PDB file of C-alpha atoms and ligand atoms in Angstrom:
ATOM      1  CA  MET A   1       0.000   0.000   0.000  1.00  0.00           C
ATOM      2  CA  ARG A   2       1.073   3.583  -0.659  1.00  0.00           C
ATOM      3  CA  ILE A   3       0.145   6.427   1.718  1.00  0.00           C
ATOM      4  CA  ASP A   4       0.842  10.118   1.041  1.00  0.00           C
ATOM      5  CA  VAL A   5       0.316  12.749   3.740  1.00  0.00           C
ATOM      6  CA  VAL A   6       0.205  16.457   2.885  1.00  0.00           C
ATOM      7  CA  SER A   7       0.608  18.893   5.795  1.00  0.00           C
ATOM      8  CA  ILE A   8       2.106  22.276   6.659  1.00  0.00           C
ATOM      9  CA  PHE A   9       3.795  20.478   9.605  1.00  0.00           C
ATOM     10  CA  PRO A  10       5.462  17.441   8.013  1.00  0.00           C
ATOM     11  CA  ASP A  11       7.617  17.014  11.164  1.00  0.00           C
ATOM     12  CA  TYR A  12       4.407  16.207  13.038  1.00  0.00           C
ATOM     13  CA  LEU A  13       4.411  12.862  11.185  1.00  0.00           C
ATOM     14  CA  ALA A  14       7.916  11.882  12.405  1.00  0.00           C
ATOM     15  CA  PRO A  15       6.568   9.097  14.706  1.00  0.00           C
ATOM     16  CA  LEU A  16       5.712   7.130  11.564  1.00  0.00           C
ATOM     17  CA  GLU A  17       9.405   6.112  11.527  1.00  0.00           C
ATOM     18  CA  LEU A  18       8.880   4.176  14.777  1.00  0.00           C
ATOM     19  CA  SER A  19       7.516   0.839  15.912  1.00  0.00           C
ATOM     20  CA  LEU A  20       5.330  -1.345  13.697  1.00  0.00           C
ATOM     21  CA  VAL A  21       4.591   1.361  11.128  1.00  0.00           C
ATOM     22  CA  GLY A  22       8.289   2.186  10.831  1.00  0.00           C
ATOM     23  CA  LYS A  23       9.061  -1.517  10.334  1.00  0.00           C
ATOM     24  CA  ALA A  24       6.296  -1.881   7.736  1.00  0.00           C
ATOM     25  CA  ARG A  25       7.992   0.938   5.808  1.00  0.00           C
ATOM     26  CA  THR A  26      11.528  -0.483   5.947  1.00  0.00           C
ATOM     27  CA  SER A  27      10.240  -3.957   5.043  1.00  0.00           C
ATOM     28  CA  GLY A  28       8.459  -2.533   1.978  1.00  0.00           C
ATOM     29  CA  ILE A  29       4.890  -3.471   3.038  1.00  0.00           C
ATOM     30  CA  LEU A  30       4.058   0.221   3.327  1.00  0.00           C
ATOM     31  CA  SER A  31       5.320   3.020   1.090  1.00  0.00           C
ATOM     32  CA  LEU A  32       4.735   6.225   3.066  1.00  0.00           C
ATOM     33  CA  HIS A  33       5.496   9.749   1.827  1.00  0.00           C
ATOM     34  CA  VAL A  34       5.061  12.966   3.804  1.00  0.00           C
ATOM     35  CA  HIS A  35       4.849  16.239   1.846  1.00  0.00           C
ATOM     36  CA  ASP A  36       5.005  19.896   2.889  1.00  0.00           C
ATOM     37  CA  LEU A  37       1.971  21.735   1.469  1.00  0.00           C
ATOM     38  CA  ARG A  38       4.064  24.921   1.239  1.00  0.00           C
ATOM     39  CA  ASP A  39       6.147  23.275  -1.509  1.00  0.00           C
ATOM     40  CA  TRP A  40       3.135  24.006  -3.759  1.00  0.00           C
ATOM     41  CA  THR A  41       2.877  27.722  -2.918  1.00  0.00           C
ATOM     42  CA  THR A  42       4.056  30.242  -5.492  1.00  0.00           C
ATOM     43  CA  ASP A  43       4.265  33.502  -3.518  1.00  0.00           C
ATOM     44  CA  ARG A  44       7.222  34.843  -1.547  1.00  0.00           C
ATOM     45  CA  HIS A  45       5.459  34.271   1.797  1.00  0.00           C
ATOM     46  CA  ARG A  46       4.438  30.683   0.960  1.00  0.00           C
ATOM     47  CA  THR A  47       0.818  31.508   1.859  1.00  0.00           C
ATOM     48  CA  VAL A  48      -1.605  28.619   2.385  1.00  0.00           C
ATOM     49  CA  ASP A  49      -4.579  30.390   4.016  1.00  0.00           C
ATOM     50  CA  ASP A  50      -6.830  33.425   3.793  1.00  0.00           C
ATOM     51  CA  THR A  51      -9.811  35.037   5.549  1.00  0.00           C
ATOM     52  CA  PRO A  52     -13.212  33.303   5.306  1.00  0.00           C
ATOM     53  CA  PHE A  53     -15.849  34.577   2.881  1.00  0.00           C
ATOM     54  CA  GLY A  54     -18.942  35.503   4.903  1.00  0.00           C
ATOM     55  CA  GLY A  55     -16.794  36.570   7.820  1.00  0.00           C
ATOM     56  CA  GLY A  56     -16.069  34.832  11.100  1.00  0.00           C
ATOM     57  CA  ALA A  57     -13.083  33.869  13.176  1.00  0.00           C
ATOM     58  CA  GLY A  58      -9.868  32.280  11.947  1.00  0.00           C
ATOM     59  CA  MET A  59      -8.434  31.464   8.546  1.00  0.00           C
ATOM     60  CA  VAL A  60      -9.371  28.980   5.805  1.00  0.00           C
ATOM     61  CA  MET A  61      -6.899  27.008   3.675  1.00  0.00           C
ATOM     62  CA  ARG A  62      -6.861  28.079   0.018  1.00  0.00           C
ATOM     63  CA  PRO A  63      -8.241  25.639  -2.572  1.00  0.00           C
ATOM     64  CA  ASP A  64      -5.713  26.615  -5.273  1.00  0.00           C
ATOM     65  CA  VAL A  65      -2.677  25.539  -3.217  1.00  0.00           C
ATOM     66  CA  TRP A  66      -4.388  22.289  -2.174  1.00  0.00           C
ATOM     67  CA  GLY A  67      -5.484  21.652  -5.772  1.00  0.00           C
ATOM     68  CA  THR A  68      -1.977  21.767  -7.243  1.00  0.00           C
ATOM     69  CA  ALA A  69      -0.627  19.621  -4.401  1.00  0.00           C
ATOM     70  CA  LEU A  70      -3.336  16.970  -4.700  1.00  0.00           C
ATOM     71  CA  ASP A  71      -3.146  16.906  -8.521  1.00  0.00           C
ATOM     72  CA  ASP A  72       0.538  15.977  -8.123  1.00  0.00           C
ATOM     73  CA  VAL A  73       0.074  13.390  -5.379  1.00  0.00           C
ATOM     74  CA  LEU A  74      -3.183  11.593  -6.276  1.00  0.00           C
ATOM     75  CA  GLN A  75      -2.729   8.502  -8.419  1.00  0.00           C
ATOM     76  CA  ASP A  76      -5.449   6.674 -10.335  1.00  0.00           C
ATOM     77  CA  GLY A  77      -7.663   4.745  -7.894  1.00  0.00           C
ATOM     78  CA  ALA A  78      -6.604   6.841  -4.876  1.00  0.00           C
ATOM     79  CA  HIS A  79      -8.743   7.362  -1.792  1.00  0.00           C
ATOM     80  CA  LEU A  80      -8.480  10.982  -0.598  1.00  0.00           C
ATOM     81  CA  LEU A  81      -8.987  11.274   3.170  1.00  0.00           C
ATOM     82  CA  VAL A  82      -9.649  14.595   4.872  1.00  0.00           C
ATOM     83  CA  PRO A  83      -9.448  14.641   8.684  1.00  0.00           C
ATOM     84  CA  THR A  84     -12.026  17.020  10.128  1.00  0.00           C
ATOM     85  CA  PRO A  85     -14.098  17.135  13.339  1.00  0.00           C
ATOM     86  CA  SER A  86     -17.182  17.357  11.082  1.00  0.00           C
ATOM     87  CA  GLY A  87     -16.347  14.105   9.277  1.00  0.00           C
ATOM     88  CA  THR A  88     -17.779  10.581   9.506  1.00  0.00           C
ATOM     89  CA  PRO A  89     -16.505   8.743  12.622  1.00  0.00           C
ATOM     90  CA  LEU A  90     -13.480   6.520  11.950  1.00  0.00           C
ATOM     91  CA  THR A  91     -14.200   2.922  13.038  1.00  0.00           C
ATOM     92  CA  GLN A  92     -12.463  -0.443  12.864  1.00  0.00           C
ATOM     93  CA  ARG A  93     -14.724  -1.235   9.847  1.00  0.00           C
ATOM     94  CA  THR A  94     -13.387   1.905   8.078  1.00  0.00           C
ATOM     95  CA  ALA A  95      -9.808   0.840   8.831  1.00  0.00           C
ATOM     96  CA  GLU A  96     -10.519  -2.640   7.425  1.00  0.00           C
ATOM     97  CA  GLU A  97     -11.926  -1.161   4.213  1.00  0.00           C
ATOM     98  CA  LEU A  98      -9.037   1.284   3.817  1.00  0.00           C
ATOM     99  CA  ALA A  99      -6.489  -1.527   4.323  1.00  0.00           C
ATOM    100  CA  GLY A 100      -7.634  -2.881   0.942  1.00  0.00           C
ATOM    101  CA  GLU A 101      -6.922   0.350  -0.989  1.00  0.00           C
ATOM    102  CA  GLN A 102      -3.967   0.925  -3.328  1.00  0.00           C
ATOM    103  CA  GLN A 103      -3.241   4.516  -2.329  1.00  0.00           C
ATOM    104  CA  LEU A 104      -4.428   6.688   0.565  1.00  0.00           C
ATOM    105  CA  VAL A 105      -3.802  10.446   0.367  1.00  0.00           C
ATOM    106  CA  ILE A 106      -4.391  12.292   3.642  1.00  0.00           C
ATOM    107  CA  ALA A 107      -4.905  16.059   3.330  1.00  0.00           C
ATOM    108  CA  CYS A 108      -4.246  17.577   6.766  1.00  0.00           C
ATOM    109  CA  GLY A 109      -5.947  20.909   7.294  1.00  0.00           C
ATOM    110  CA  ARG A 110      -5.139  23.484   9.966  1.00  0.00           C
ATOM    111  CA  TYR A 111      -6.912  26.648  11.114  1.00  0.00           C
ATOM    112  CA  GLU A 112     -10.688  26.549  10.437  1.00  0.00           C
ATOM    113  CA  GLY A 113     -10.240  23.896   7.740  1.00  0.00           C
ATOM    114  CA  ILE A 114      -9.817  23.551   3.978  1.00  0.00           C
ATOM    115  CA  ASP A 115     -12.029  25.448   1.483  1.00  0.00           C
ATOM    116  CA  ALA A 116     -15.038  23.104   0.965  1.00  0.00           C
ATOM    117  CA  ARG A 117     -14.610  23.167  -2.825  1.00  0.00           C
ATOM    118  CA  VAL A 118     -11.519  20.926  -2.548  1.00  0.00           C
ATOM    119  CA  ALA A 119     -13.481  17.847  -1.351  1.00  0.00           C
ATOM    120  CA  GLU A 120     -16.296  18.715  -3.788  1.00  0.00           C
ATOM    121  CA  HIS A 121     -13.846  18.976  -6.709  1.00  0.00           C
ATOM    122  CA  TYR A 122     -12.161  15.607  -6.109  1.00  0.00           C
ATOM    123  CA  ARG A 123     -15.532  13.897  -5.500  1.00  0.00           C
ATOM    124  CA  GLY A 124     -16.127  14.666  -9.168  1.00  0.00           C
ATOM    125  CA  HIS A 125     -12.876  13.006 -10.254  1.00  0.00           C
ATOM    126  CA  PRO A 126     -13.346   9.567 -11.807  1.00  0.00           C
ATOM    127  CA  GLY A 127     -10.967   7.137 -10.106  1.00  0.00           C
ATOM    128  CA  VAL A 128     -10.770   9.143  -6.856  1.00  0.00           C
ATOM    129  CA  ARG A 129     -12.795   8.420  -3.685  1.00  0.00           C
ATOM    130  CA  VAL A 130     -13.133  11.174  -1.072  1.00  0.00           C
ATOM    131  CA  SER A 131     -13.890  10.645   2.630  1.00  0.00           C
ATOM    132  CA  GLU A 132     -13.963  13.265   5.369  1.00  0.00           C
ATOM    133  CA  PHE A 133     -13.393  11.525   8.713  1.00  0.00           C
ATOM    134  CA  SER A 134     -13.307  12.366  12.420  1.00  0.00           C
ATOM    135  CA  ILE A 135     -11.498  10.495  15.197  1.00  0.00           C
ATOM    136  CA  GLY A 136     -13.930  11.536  17.945  1.00  0.00           C
ATOM    137  CA  ASP A 137     -16.151  14.230  19.363  1.00  0.00           C
ATOM    138  CA  TYR A 138     -13.493  16.734  20.368  1.00  0.00           C
ATOM    139  CA  VAL A 139     -11.549  19.351  18.440  1.00  0.00           C
ATOM    140  CA  LEU A 140      -7.873  19.139  17.469  1.00  0.00           C
ATOM    141  CA  ASN A 141      -5.799  21.991  16.074  1.00  0.00           C
ATOM    142  CA  GLY A 142      -5.216  20.173  12.810  1.00  0.00           C
ATOM    143  CA  GLY A 143      -5.531  16.860  11.013  1.00  0.00           C
ATOM    144  CA  GLU A 144      -1.990  15.567  11.672  1.00  0.00           C
ATOM    145  CA  VAL A 145      -2.750  13.592  14.842  1.00  0.00           C
ATOM    146  CA  ALA A 146      -5.875  12.156  13.193  1.00  0.00           C
ATOM    147  CA  ALA A 147      -3.680  11.106  10.233  1.00  0.00           C
ATOM    148  CA  LEU A 148      -1.318   9.306  12.650  1.00  0.00           C
ATOM    149  CA  VAL A 149      -4.308   7.527  14.205  1.00  0.00           C
ATOM    150  CA  LEU A 150      -5.700   6.458  10.844  1.00  0.00           C
ATOM    151  CA  ILE A 151      -2.332   5.270   9.505  1.00  0.00           C
ATOM    152  CA  GLU A 152      -1.640   3.170  12.610  1.00  0.00           C
ATOM    153  CA  ALA A 153      -5.142   1.639  12.541  1.00  0.00           C
ATOM    154  CA  VAL A 154      -4.798   0.752   8.841  1.00  0.00           C
ATOM    155  CA  ALA A 155      -1.112  -0.281   8.738  1.00  0.00           C
ATOM    156  CA  ARG A 156      -1.487  -2.920  11.464  1.00  0.00           C
ATOM    157  CA  LEU A 157      -4.103  -4.670   9.295  1.00  0.00           C
ATOM    158  CA  LEU A 158      -1.732  -5.050   6.330  1.00  0.00           C
ATOM    159  CA  PRO A 159      -0.529  -8.652   5.982  1.00  0.00           C
ATOM    160  CA  GLY A 160       2.842  -9.113   7.700  1.00  0.00           C
ATOM    161  CA  VAL A 161       2.740  -6.005   9.936  1.00  0.00           C
ATOM    162  CA  VAL A 162       1.432  -7.563  13.168  1.00  0.00           C
ATOM    163  CA  GLY A 163       3.633 -10.577  13.992  1.00  0.00           C
ATOM    164  CA  ASN A 164       0.854 -12.817  15.307  1.00  0.00           C
ATOM    165  CA  PRO A 165      -2.312 -12.417  13.197  1.00  0.00           C
ATOM    166  CA  HIS A 166      -4.286 -14.023  16.090  1.00  0.00           C
ATOM    167  CA  SER A 167      -3.750 -10.715  17.950  1.00  0.00           C
ATOM    168  CA  LEU A 168      -6.123  -9.134  15.435  1.00  0.00           C
ATOM    169  CA  VAL A 169      -8.947 -11.607  16.061  1.00  0.00           C
ATOM    170  CA  GLU A 170     -10.202 -11.197  19.636  1.00  0.00           C
ATOM    171  CA  GLU A 171      -9.435  -7.532  20.173  1.00  0.00           C
ATOM    172  CA  SER A 172     -11.896  -4.773  21.014  1.00  0.00           C
ATOM    173  CA  HIS A 173     -14.054  -3.606  18.103  1.00  0.00           C
ATOM    174  CA  GLY A 174     -13.594  -6.928  16.353  1.00  0.00           C
ATOM    175  CA  ALA A 175     -16.425  -8.777  14.639  1.00  0.00           C
ATOM    176  CA  ALA A 176     -18.104  -9.769  17.944  1.00  0.00           C
ATOM    177  CA  GLY A 177     -18.985  -6.117  18.609  1.00  0.00           C
ATOM    178  CA  LEU A 178     -17.727  -6.376  22.209  1.00  0.00           C
ATOM    179  CA  LEU A 179     -14.912  -4.686  24.089  1.00  0.00           C
ATOM    180  CA  GLU A 180     -11.953  -6.918  24.919  1.00  0.00           C
ATOM    181  CA  TYR A 181     -11.767  -8.820  28.227  1.00  0.00           C
ATOM    182  CA  PRO A 182      -9.103  -7.778  30.818  1.00  0.00           C
ATOM    183  CA  VAL A 183      -5.688  -9.438  30.603  1.00  0.00           C
ATOM    184  CA  TYR A 184      -3.159 -10.431  33.290  1.00  0.00           C
ATOM    185  CA  THR A 185       0.418 -11.729  33.506  1.00  0.00           C
ATOM    186  CA  LYS A 186       2.975 -12.596  36.204  1.00  0.00           C
ATOM    187  CA  PRO A 187       3.286 -12.137  39.130  1.00  0.00           C
ATOM    188  CA  PRO A 188       0.009 -13.815  40.183  1.00  0.00           C
ATOM    189  CA  GLN A 189      -0.143 -11.530  43.251  1.00  0.00           C
ATOM    190  CA  TRP A 190       0.797  -7.863  43.100  1.00  0.00           C
ATOM    191  CA  GLN A 191       0.151  -5.073  45.632  1.00  0.00           C
ATOM    192  CA  GLY A 192      -2.630  -7.135  47.199  1.00  0.00           C
ATOM    193  CA  HIS A 193      -4.382  -7.721  43.860  1.00  0.00           C
ATOM    194  CA  ASP A 194      -4.732 -11.339  42.718  1.00  0.00           C
ATOM    195  CA  VAL A 195      -5.060 -12.623  39.167  1.00  0.00           C
ATOM    196  CA  PRO A 196      -8.595 -14.091  38.858  1.00  0.00           C
ATOM    197  CA  GLU A 197      -8.469 -17.731  39.986  1.00  0.00           C
ATOM    198  CA  VAL A 198     -10.072 -19.153  36.847  1.00  0.00           C
ATOM    199  CA  LEU A 199      -7.145 -17.955  34.683  1.00  0.00           C
ATOM    200  CA  LEU A 200      -4.738 -20.121  36.736  1.00  0.00           C
ATOM    201  CA  SER A 201      -7.041 -23.182  36.559  1.00  0.00           C
ATOM    202  CA  GLY A 202      -5.910 -24.456  33.165  1.00  0.00           C
ATOM    203  CA  HIS A 203      -9.576 -25.169  32.384  1.00  0.00           C
ATOM    204  CA  HIS A 204      -9.912 -23.792  28.844  1.00  0.00           C
ATOM    205  CA  GLY A 205     -13.709 -23.990  28.677  1.00  0.00           C
ATOM    206  CA  ARG A 206     -14.157 -22.080  31.936  1.00  0.00           C
ATOM    207  CA  ILE A 207     -11.547 -19.503  30.913  1.00  0.00           C
ATOM    208  CA  GLU A 208     -13.263 -18.869  27.597  1.00  0.00           C
ATOM    209  CA  ARG A 209     -16.639 -18.409  29.319  1.00  0.00           C
ATOM    210  CA  TRP A 210     -15.165 -16.099  31.965  1.00  0.00           C
ATOM    211  CA  ARG A 211     -13.512 -13.950  29.296  1.00  0.00           C
ATOM    212  CA  ARG A 212     -16.741 -13.661  27.345  1.00  0.00           C
ATOM    213  CA  ASP A 213     -18.634 -12.673  30.520  1.00  0.00           C
ATOM    214  CA  GLN A 214     -16.019 -10.001  31.217  1.00  0.00           C
ATOM    215  CA  ALA A 215     -16.279  -8.701  27.647  1.00  0.00           C
ATOM    216  CA  LEU A 216     -20.081  -8.521  27.935  1.00  0.00           C
ATOM    217  CA  GLU A 217     -19.940  -6.827  31.357  1.00  0.00           C
ATOM    218  CA  ARG A 218     -17.399  -4.246  30.234  1.00  0.00           C
ATOM    219  CA  THR A 219     -19.367  -3.477  27.102  1.00  0.00           C
ATOM    220  CA  ALA A 220     -22.610  -3.120  29.084  1.00  0.00           C
ATOM    221  CA  ALA A 221     -20.928  -0.843  31.645  1.00  0.00           C
ATOM    222  CA  ARG A 222     -18.904   1.324  29.256  1.00  0.00           C
ATOM    223  CA  ARG A 223     -20.532   1.225  25.832  1.00  0.00           C
ATOM    224  CA  PRO A 224     -24.332   0.932  25.830  1.00  0.00           C
ATOM    225  CA  ASP A 225     -24.214   2.102  22.189  1.00  0.00           C
ATOM    226  CA  LEU A 226     -22.395  -1.144  21.305  1.00  0.00           C
ATOM    227  CA  VAL A 227     -24.902  -3.287  23.261  1.00  0.00           C
ATOM    228  CA  GLU A 228     -27.729  -1.708  21.239  1.00  0.00           C
ATOM    229  CA  ARG A 229     -26.026  -2.901  18.061  1.00  0.00           C
ATOM    230  CA  LEU A 230     -25.670  -6.540  19.165  1.00  0.00           C
ATOM    231  CA  ASP A 231     -27.829  -9.173  17.463  1.00  0.00           C
ATOM    232  CA  PRO A 232     -29.569 -11.146  20.249  1.00  0.00           C
ATOM    233  CA  ASP A 233     -29.797 -14.178  17.929  1.00  0.00           C
ATOM    234  CA  ALA A 234     -25.982 -14.272  17.800  1.00  0.00           C
ATOM    235  CA  LEU A 235     -25.806 -14.518  21.632  1.00  0.00           C
ATOM    236  CA  ASP A 236     -26.067 -17.703  23.688  1.00  0.00           C
ATOM    237  CA  ARG A 237     -28.308 -18.126  26.758  1.00  0.00           C
ATOM    238  CA  HIS A 238     -25.478 -17.387  29.155  1.00  0.00           C
ATOM    239  CA  ASP A 239     -24.683 -14.155  27.273  1.00  0.00           C
ATOM    240  CA  LEU A 240     -28.319 -13.108  27.720  1.00  0.00           C
ATOM    241  CA  VAL A 241     -28.177 -13.871  31.471  1.00  0.00           C
ATOM    242  CA  VAL A 242     -25.081 -11.663  31.853  1.00  0.00           C
ATOM    243  CA  LEU A 243     -26.672  -8.831  29.866  1.00  0.00           C
ATOM    244  CA  ALA A 244     -29.971  -9.165  31.783  1.00  0.00           C
ATOM    245  CA  ALA A 245     -27.995  -8.649  35.020  1.00  0.00           C
ATOM    246  CA  HIS A 246     -26.922  -5.310  33.498  1.00  0.00           C
ATOM    247  CA  GLY A 247     -30.496  -4.420  32.563  1.00  0.00           C
ATOM    248  CA  TRP A 248     -30.549  -5.470  28.888  1.00  0.00           C
ATOM    249  CA  VAL A 249     -33.258  -7.781  27.508  1.00  0.00           C
ATOM    250  CA  PRO A 250     -34.041  -8.979  23.967  1.00  0.00           C
ATOM    251  CA  GLN A 251     -37.145  -7.450  22.418  1.00  0.00           C
ATOM    252  CA  GLY A 252     -38.174  -7.461  18.770  1.00  0.00           C
ATOM    253  CA  GLY A 253     -34.793  -8.711  17.505  1.00  0.00           C
ATOM    254  CA  ARG A 254     -32.683  -6.175  19.426  1.00  0.00           C
ATOM    255  CA  LEU A 255     -31.506  -5.531  22.961  1.00  0.00           C
ATOM    256  CA  VAL A 256     -33.304  -2.869  24.940  1.00  0.00           C
ATOM    257  CA  ARG A 257     -32.996  -1.576  28.473  1.00  0.00           C
ATOM    258  CA  ALA A 258     -35.395  -3.429  30.769  1.00  0.00           C
ATOM    259  CA  VAL A 259     -37.654  -1.018  32.638  1.00  0.00           C
ATOM    260  CA  ASP A 260     -39.510  -1.895  35.821  1.00  0.00           C
ATOM    261  CA  GLY A 261     -43.203  -1.346  35.967  1.00  0.00           C
ATOM    262  CA  ALA A 262     -45.920  -1.988  33.405  1.00  0.00           C
ATOM    263  CA  PRO A 263     -45.491  -0.503  29.911  1.00  0.00           C
ATOM    264  CA  GLU A 264     -47.597   2.593  29.235  1.00  0.00           C
ATOM    265  CA  VAL A 265     -50.698   2.053  27.120  1.00  0.00           C
TER     266      VAL A 265
HETATM  267 CL1  LIG B   1     -10.034  14.201  12.055  1.00  0.00          CL
HETATM  268  N1  LIG B   1      -9.441  16.656  12.805  1.00  0.00           N
HETATM  269  C1  LIG B   1      -9.478  17.667  13.664  1.00  0.00           C
HETATM  270  N2  LIG B   1      -8.874  18.807  13.350  1.00  0.00           N
HETATM  271  N3  LIG B   1     -10.088  17.602  14.830  1.00  0.00           N
HETATM  272  C2  LIG B   1     -10.690  16.460  15.107  1.00  0.00           C
HETATM  273  C3  LIG B   1     -10.687  15.363  14.261  1.00  0.00           C
HETATM  274  C4  LIG B   1     -10.044  15.499  13.094  1.00  0.00           C
HETATM  275  N4  LIG B   1     -11.374  14.363  14.828  1.00  0.00           N
HETATM  276  C5  LIG B   1     -11.792  14.834  15.988  1.00  0.00           C
HETATM  277  N5  LIG B   1     -11.375  16.094  16.174  1.00  0.00           N
END
């Protein structure tokens, strides 16, 4: 896979030399190129922004500078990604889809964002896909950190990047739609906290059940939005008992919060 990042702070992307992503680059699995947007400016001051039409606070990035940069960097079949707090939430499913692309081009905006005509223009390009994405409901100063997040989420799914592909199977936000169970290692006793007995039992069936219960309990406690998306038909009776203890019951093919008292008529 090839990834190009365009930013006015290319040094912000330096961590991509490290760890698994860095190794994926040196091993040739990932071809990653970071570009300075100002290389495409033509004026003495290397200007990339201007005041917003219609007024308001802050500055907007100019479409002409972005256009020449993206025309140079986008290859046929590219997926153009624009990090923005007003984008579609990035999920594990998005990362899985993007891991199958030939080229990702990430256009990192700063200030109040990039002139909206840039995304509109490339949406009209045959052979280019455009996605505006967000990494959560909070505001960053620019898209660089979001680009790092996206690249790490995608790169670890490329074949050969994560040493043990089993690590990718049971983790949080996997196909089961549950958060991951808690994990423990040696020593078995630490600061008065014991490793749960069942994990030392060597009883694989009981361990598997305990881990699933923990995953269900964590998900119920922390992420009710994920419980709402579970398919009750894909759960076993024990799963339903655990969820019922947290106030969730199946109704009409989905899980809903049990309420005490008679339903209103
Ligand atoms: Cl993708 N960009 C910026 N600037 N802020 C964000 C974001 C992205 N996701 C959440 N906040």
